Short mmCIF file of C-alpha atoms in Angstrom, two decimals:
data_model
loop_
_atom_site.label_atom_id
_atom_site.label_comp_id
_atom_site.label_asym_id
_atom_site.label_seq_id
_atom_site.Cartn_x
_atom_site.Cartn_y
_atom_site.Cartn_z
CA UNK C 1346 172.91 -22.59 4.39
CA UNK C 1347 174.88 -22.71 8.24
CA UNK C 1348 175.31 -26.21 9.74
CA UNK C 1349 172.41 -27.33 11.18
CA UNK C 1350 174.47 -28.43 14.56
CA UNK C 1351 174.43 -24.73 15.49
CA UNK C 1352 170.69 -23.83 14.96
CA UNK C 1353 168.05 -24.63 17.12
CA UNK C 1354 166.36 -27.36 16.11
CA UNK C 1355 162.47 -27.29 14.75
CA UNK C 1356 160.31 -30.37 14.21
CA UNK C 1357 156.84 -29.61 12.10
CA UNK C 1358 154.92 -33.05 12.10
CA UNK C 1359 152.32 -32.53 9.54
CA UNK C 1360 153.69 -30.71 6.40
CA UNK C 1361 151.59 -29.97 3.37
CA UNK C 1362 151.38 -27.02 1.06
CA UNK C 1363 149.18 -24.71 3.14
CA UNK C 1364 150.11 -24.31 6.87
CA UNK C 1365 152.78 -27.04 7.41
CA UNK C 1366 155.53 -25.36 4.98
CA UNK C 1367 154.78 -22.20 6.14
CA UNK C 1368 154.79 -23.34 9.77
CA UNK C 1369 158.57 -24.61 8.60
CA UNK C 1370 159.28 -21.24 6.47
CA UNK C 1371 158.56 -19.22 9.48
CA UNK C 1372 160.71 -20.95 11.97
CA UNK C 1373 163.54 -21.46 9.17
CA UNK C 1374 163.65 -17.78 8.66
CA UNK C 1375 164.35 -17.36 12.21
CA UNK C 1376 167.90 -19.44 12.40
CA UNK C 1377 166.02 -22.99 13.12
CA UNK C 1378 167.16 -25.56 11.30
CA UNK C 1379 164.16 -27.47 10.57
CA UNK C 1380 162.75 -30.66 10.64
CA UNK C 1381 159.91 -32.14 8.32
CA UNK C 1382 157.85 -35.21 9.01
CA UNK C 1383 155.22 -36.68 7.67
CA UNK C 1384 154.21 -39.99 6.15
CA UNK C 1385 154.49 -39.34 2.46
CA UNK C 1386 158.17 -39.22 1.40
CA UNK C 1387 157.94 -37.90 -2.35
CA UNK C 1388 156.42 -34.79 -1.28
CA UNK C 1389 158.23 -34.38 2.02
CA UNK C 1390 161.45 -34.20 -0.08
CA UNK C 1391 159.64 -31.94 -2.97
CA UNK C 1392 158.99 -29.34 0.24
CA UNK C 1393 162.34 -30.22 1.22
CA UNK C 1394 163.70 -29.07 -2.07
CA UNK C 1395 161.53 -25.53 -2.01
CA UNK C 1396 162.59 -24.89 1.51
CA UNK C 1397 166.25 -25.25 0.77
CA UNK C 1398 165.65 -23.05 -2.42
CA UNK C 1399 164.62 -20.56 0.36
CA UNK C 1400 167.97 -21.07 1.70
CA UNK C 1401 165.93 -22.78 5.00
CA UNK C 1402 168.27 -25.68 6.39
CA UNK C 1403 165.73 -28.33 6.51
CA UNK C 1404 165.56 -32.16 6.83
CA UNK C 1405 163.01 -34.72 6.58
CA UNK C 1406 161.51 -38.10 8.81
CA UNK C 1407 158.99 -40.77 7.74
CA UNK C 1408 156.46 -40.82 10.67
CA UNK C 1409 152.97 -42.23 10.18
CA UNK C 1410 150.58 -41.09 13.24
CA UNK C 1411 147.89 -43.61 11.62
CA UNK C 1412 150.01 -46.28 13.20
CA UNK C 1413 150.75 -45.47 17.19
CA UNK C 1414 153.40 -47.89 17.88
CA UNK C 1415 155.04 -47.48 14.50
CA UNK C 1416 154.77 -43.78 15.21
CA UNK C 1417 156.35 -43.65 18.63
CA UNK C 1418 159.64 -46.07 16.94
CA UNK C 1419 160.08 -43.39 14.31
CA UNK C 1420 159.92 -40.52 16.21
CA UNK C 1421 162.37 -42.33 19.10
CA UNK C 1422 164.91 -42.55 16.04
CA UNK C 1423 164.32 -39.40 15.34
CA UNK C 1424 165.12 -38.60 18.73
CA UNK C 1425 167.94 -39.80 18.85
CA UNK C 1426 169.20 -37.52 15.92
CA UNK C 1427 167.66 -34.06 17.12
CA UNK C 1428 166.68 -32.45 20.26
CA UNK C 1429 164.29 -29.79 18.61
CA UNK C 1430 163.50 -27.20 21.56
CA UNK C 1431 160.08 -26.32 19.10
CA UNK C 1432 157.47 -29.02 18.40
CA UNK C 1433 154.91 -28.49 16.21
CA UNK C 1434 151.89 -30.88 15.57
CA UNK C 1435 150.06 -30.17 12.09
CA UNK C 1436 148.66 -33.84 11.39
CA UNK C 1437 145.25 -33.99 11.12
CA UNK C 1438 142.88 -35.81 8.66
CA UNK C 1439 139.66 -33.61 7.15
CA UNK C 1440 136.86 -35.36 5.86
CA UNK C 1441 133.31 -34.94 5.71
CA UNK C 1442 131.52 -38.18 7.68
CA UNK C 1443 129.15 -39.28 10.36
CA UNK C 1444 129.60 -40.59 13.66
CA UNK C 1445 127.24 -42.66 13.49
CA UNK C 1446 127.35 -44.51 10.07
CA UNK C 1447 131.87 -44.71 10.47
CA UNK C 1448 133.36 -48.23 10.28
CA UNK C 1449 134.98 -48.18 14.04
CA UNK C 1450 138.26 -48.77 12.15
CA UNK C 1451 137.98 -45.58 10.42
CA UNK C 1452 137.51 -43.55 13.50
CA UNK C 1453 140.09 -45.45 15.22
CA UNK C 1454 142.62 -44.24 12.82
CA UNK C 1455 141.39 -40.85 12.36
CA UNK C 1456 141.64 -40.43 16.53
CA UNK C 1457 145.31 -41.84 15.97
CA UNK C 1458 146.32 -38.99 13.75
CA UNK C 1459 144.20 -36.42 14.94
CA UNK C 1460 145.02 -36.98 19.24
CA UNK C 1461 146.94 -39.50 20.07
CA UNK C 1462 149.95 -38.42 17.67
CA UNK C 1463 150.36 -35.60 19.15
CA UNK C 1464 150.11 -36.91 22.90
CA UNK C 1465 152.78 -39.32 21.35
CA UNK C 1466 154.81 -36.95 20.09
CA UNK C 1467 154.32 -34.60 23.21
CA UNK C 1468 155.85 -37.85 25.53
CA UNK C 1469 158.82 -38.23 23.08
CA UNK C 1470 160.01 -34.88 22.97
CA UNK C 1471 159.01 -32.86 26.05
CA UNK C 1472 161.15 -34.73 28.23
CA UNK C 1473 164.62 -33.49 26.71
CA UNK C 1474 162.72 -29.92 27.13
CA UNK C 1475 161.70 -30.50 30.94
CA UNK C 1476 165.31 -31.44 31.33
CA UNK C 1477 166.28 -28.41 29.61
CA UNK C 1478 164.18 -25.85 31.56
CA UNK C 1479 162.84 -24.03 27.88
CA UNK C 1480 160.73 -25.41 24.78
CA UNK C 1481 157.92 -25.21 22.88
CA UNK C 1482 155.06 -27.52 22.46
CA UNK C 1483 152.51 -26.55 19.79
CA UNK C 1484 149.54 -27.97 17.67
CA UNK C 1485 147.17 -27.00 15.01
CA UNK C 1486 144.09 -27.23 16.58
CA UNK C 1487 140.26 -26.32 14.94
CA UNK C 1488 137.26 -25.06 16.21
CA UNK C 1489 135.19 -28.23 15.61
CA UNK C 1490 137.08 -29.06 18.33
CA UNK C 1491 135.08 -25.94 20.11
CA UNK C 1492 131.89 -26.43 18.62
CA UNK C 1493 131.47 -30.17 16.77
CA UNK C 1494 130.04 -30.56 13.49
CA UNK C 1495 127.87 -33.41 12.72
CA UNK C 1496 129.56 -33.27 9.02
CA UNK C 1497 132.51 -33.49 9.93
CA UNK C 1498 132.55 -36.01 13.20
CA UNK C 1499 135.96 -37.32 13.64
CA UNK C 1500 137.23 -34.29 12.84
CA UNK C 1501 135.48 -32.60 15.91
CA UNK C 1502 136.56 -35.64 18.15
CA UNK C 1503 139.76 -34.96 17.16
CA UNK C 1504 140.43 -31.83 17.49
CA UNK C 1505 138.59 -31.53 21.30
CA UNK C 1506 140.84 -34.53 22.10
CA UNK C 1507 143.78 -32.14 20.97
CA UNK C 1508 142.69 -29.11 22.61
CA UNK C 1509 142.07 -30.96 26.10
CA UNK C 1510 145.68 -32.87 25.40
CA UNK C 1511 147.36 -29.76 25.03
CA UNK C 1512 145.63 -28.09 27.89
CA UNK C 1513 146.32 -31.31 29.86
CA UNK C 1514 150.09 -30.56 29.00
CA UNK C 1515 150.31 -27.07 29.47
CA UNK C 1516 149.30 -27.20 33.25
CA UNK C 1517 151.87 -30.37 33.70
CA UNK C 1518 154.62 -28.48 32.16
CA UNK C 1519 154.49 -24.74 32.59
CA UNK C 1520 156.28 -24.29 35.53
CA UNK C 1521 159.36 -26.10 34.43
CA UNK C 1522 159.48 -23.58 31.55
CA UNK C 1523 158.03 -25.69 28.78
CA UNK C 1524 155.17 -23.93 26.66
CA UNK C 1525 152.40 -25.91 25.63
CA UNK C 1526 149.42 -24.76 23.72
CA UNK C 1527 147.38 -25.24 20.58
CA UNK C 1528 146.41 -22.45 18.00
CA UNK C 1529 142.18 -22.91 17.37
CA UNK C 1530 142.28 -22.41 13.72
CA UNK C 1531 138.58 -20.37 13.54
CA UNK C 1532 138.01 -20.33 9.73
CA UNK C 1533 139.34 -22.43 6.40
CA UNK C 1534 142.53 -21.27 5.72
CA UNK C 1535 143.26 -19.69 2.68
CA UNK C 1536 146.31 -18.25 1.02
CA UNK C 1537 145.54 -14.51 -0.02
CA UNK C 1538 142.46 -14.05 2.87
CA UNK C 1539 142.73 -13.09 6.72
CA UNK C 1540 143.02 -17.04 6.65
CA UNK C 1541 146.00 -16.77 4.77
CA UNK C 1542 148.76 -19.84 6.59
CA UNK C 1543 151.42 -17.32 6.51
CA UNK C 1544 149.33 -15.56 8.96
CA UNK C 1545 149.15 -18.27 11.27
CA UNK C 1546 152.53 -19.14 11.41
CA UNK C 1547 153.00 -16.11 12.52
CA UNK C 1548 150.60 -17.23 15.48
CA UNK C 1549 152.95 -20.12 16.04
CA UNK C 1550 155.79 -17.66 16.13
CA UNK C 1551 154.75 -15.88 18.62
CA UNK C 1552 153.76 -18.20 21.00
CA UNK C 1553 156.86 -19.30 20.99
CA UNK C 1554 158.52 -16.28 22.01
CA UNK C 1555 156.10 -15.23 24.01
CA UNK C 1556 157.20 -14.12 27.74
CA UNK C 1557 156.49 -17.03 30.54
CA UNK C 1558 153.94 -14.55 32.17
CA UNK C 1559 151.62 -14.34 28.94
CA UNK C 1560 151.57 -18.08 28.42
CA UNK C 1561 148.25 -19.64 28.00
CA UNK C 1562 146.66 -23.29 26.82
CA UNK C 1563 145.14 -22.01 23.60
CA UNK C 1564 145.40 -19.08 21.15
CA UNK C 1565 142.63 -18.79 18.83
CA UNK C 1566 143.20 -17.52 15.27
CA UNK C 1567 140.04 -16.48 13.08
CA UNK C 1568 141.53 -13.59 11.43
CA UNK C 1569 141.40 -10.77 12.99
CA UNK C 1570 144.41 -11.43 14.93
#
């Protein structure tokens, strides 16, 4: 593995076994070294472990979006140990409930991990990128954000707050040469399908690259990208 000091630095918030490792396999084939947060440290360091057997320089952060303030400190510290010029936001909590039968609590949390985490995350590290002229600003975004689902309430609140942070930040920073969009994920994503998350990280990847004059608030993905 090279010395993470001379790759551009990645930060996936968000990592589980579908689209958040892939979203860090993609980048870490790519020279990034890469960053992995998420609250749950046993299996951030178990993806750790099968990205570095990938030979993907890779390093992990406990960061709990459920928790604002708590989040912001962690990522602050974080911070201060990378300047990633790629931020991607993959937290987001899927459950089947009701808007109107939720404890106010519940929602309250699920907005926290679903929005406001990223809008946190988006204040932390954007400003190193504004100062920089370049970076990336990116987040997994669903269409029940598009078109809510009764069955799936917070979800759809969450993911429309995402889209309309996003687009919120894309028009703020686009002409100092800071990206900012969300991927619309237009399906269930599964490994082996159209859906398949190596397929959308792919997505992610090209955003990133993507000339200035293409840029735009939202890709969507539904598979026959």
């Amino acid at each position: 593995m090279t010395d993470s000091n001379q790759n551009p630095q990645a930060l996936i918030v968000g990592v589980g076994p579908g689209l958040g490792i892939s979203l860090a396999r993609r980048f870490g084939r790519e020279g990034f070294a890469v960053t992995i947060a998420g609250r749950n440290e046993q299996k951030l360091k178990e993806f750790a472990k099968q990205l570095r057997g990938e030979d993907i320089t890779v390093d992990t952060a406990i960061a709990d979006a459920a928790d604002p303030k708590a989040f912001q400190a962690s990522l602050e510290r974080l911070a201060g140990r990378i300047t990633p010029s790629v931020v991607i936001y993959n937290a987001a909590i899927i459950a089947a409930d009701n808007l109107l039968t939720s404890d106010i609590d519940y929602l309250i949390t699920n907005n926290n991990i679903d929005t406001f985490g990223a809008i946190i995350a988006a204040q932390v590290f954007t400003p190193a990128m504004r100062h920089a002229g370049s970076g990336t600003f990116l987040a997994s975004g669903g269409y029940a954000g598009v078109d809510p689902q009764p069955a799936y309430a917070t979800l759809s609140l969450g993911k429309a707050g995402l889209r309309a942070a996003t687009t919120l930040i894309h028009k703020e920073l686009k002409e100092e040469g800071v990206h900012s969009a969300s991927v619309t994920i237009a399906g269930a994503i599964e490994p082996g399908t159209s859906m398949d998350p190596d397929l959308i990280a792919d997505t992610f990847w090209n955003l990133h690259t993507q000339a200035a004059a293409d840029w735009t608030a939202e890709s969507v993905f539904d598979g026959n990208n």
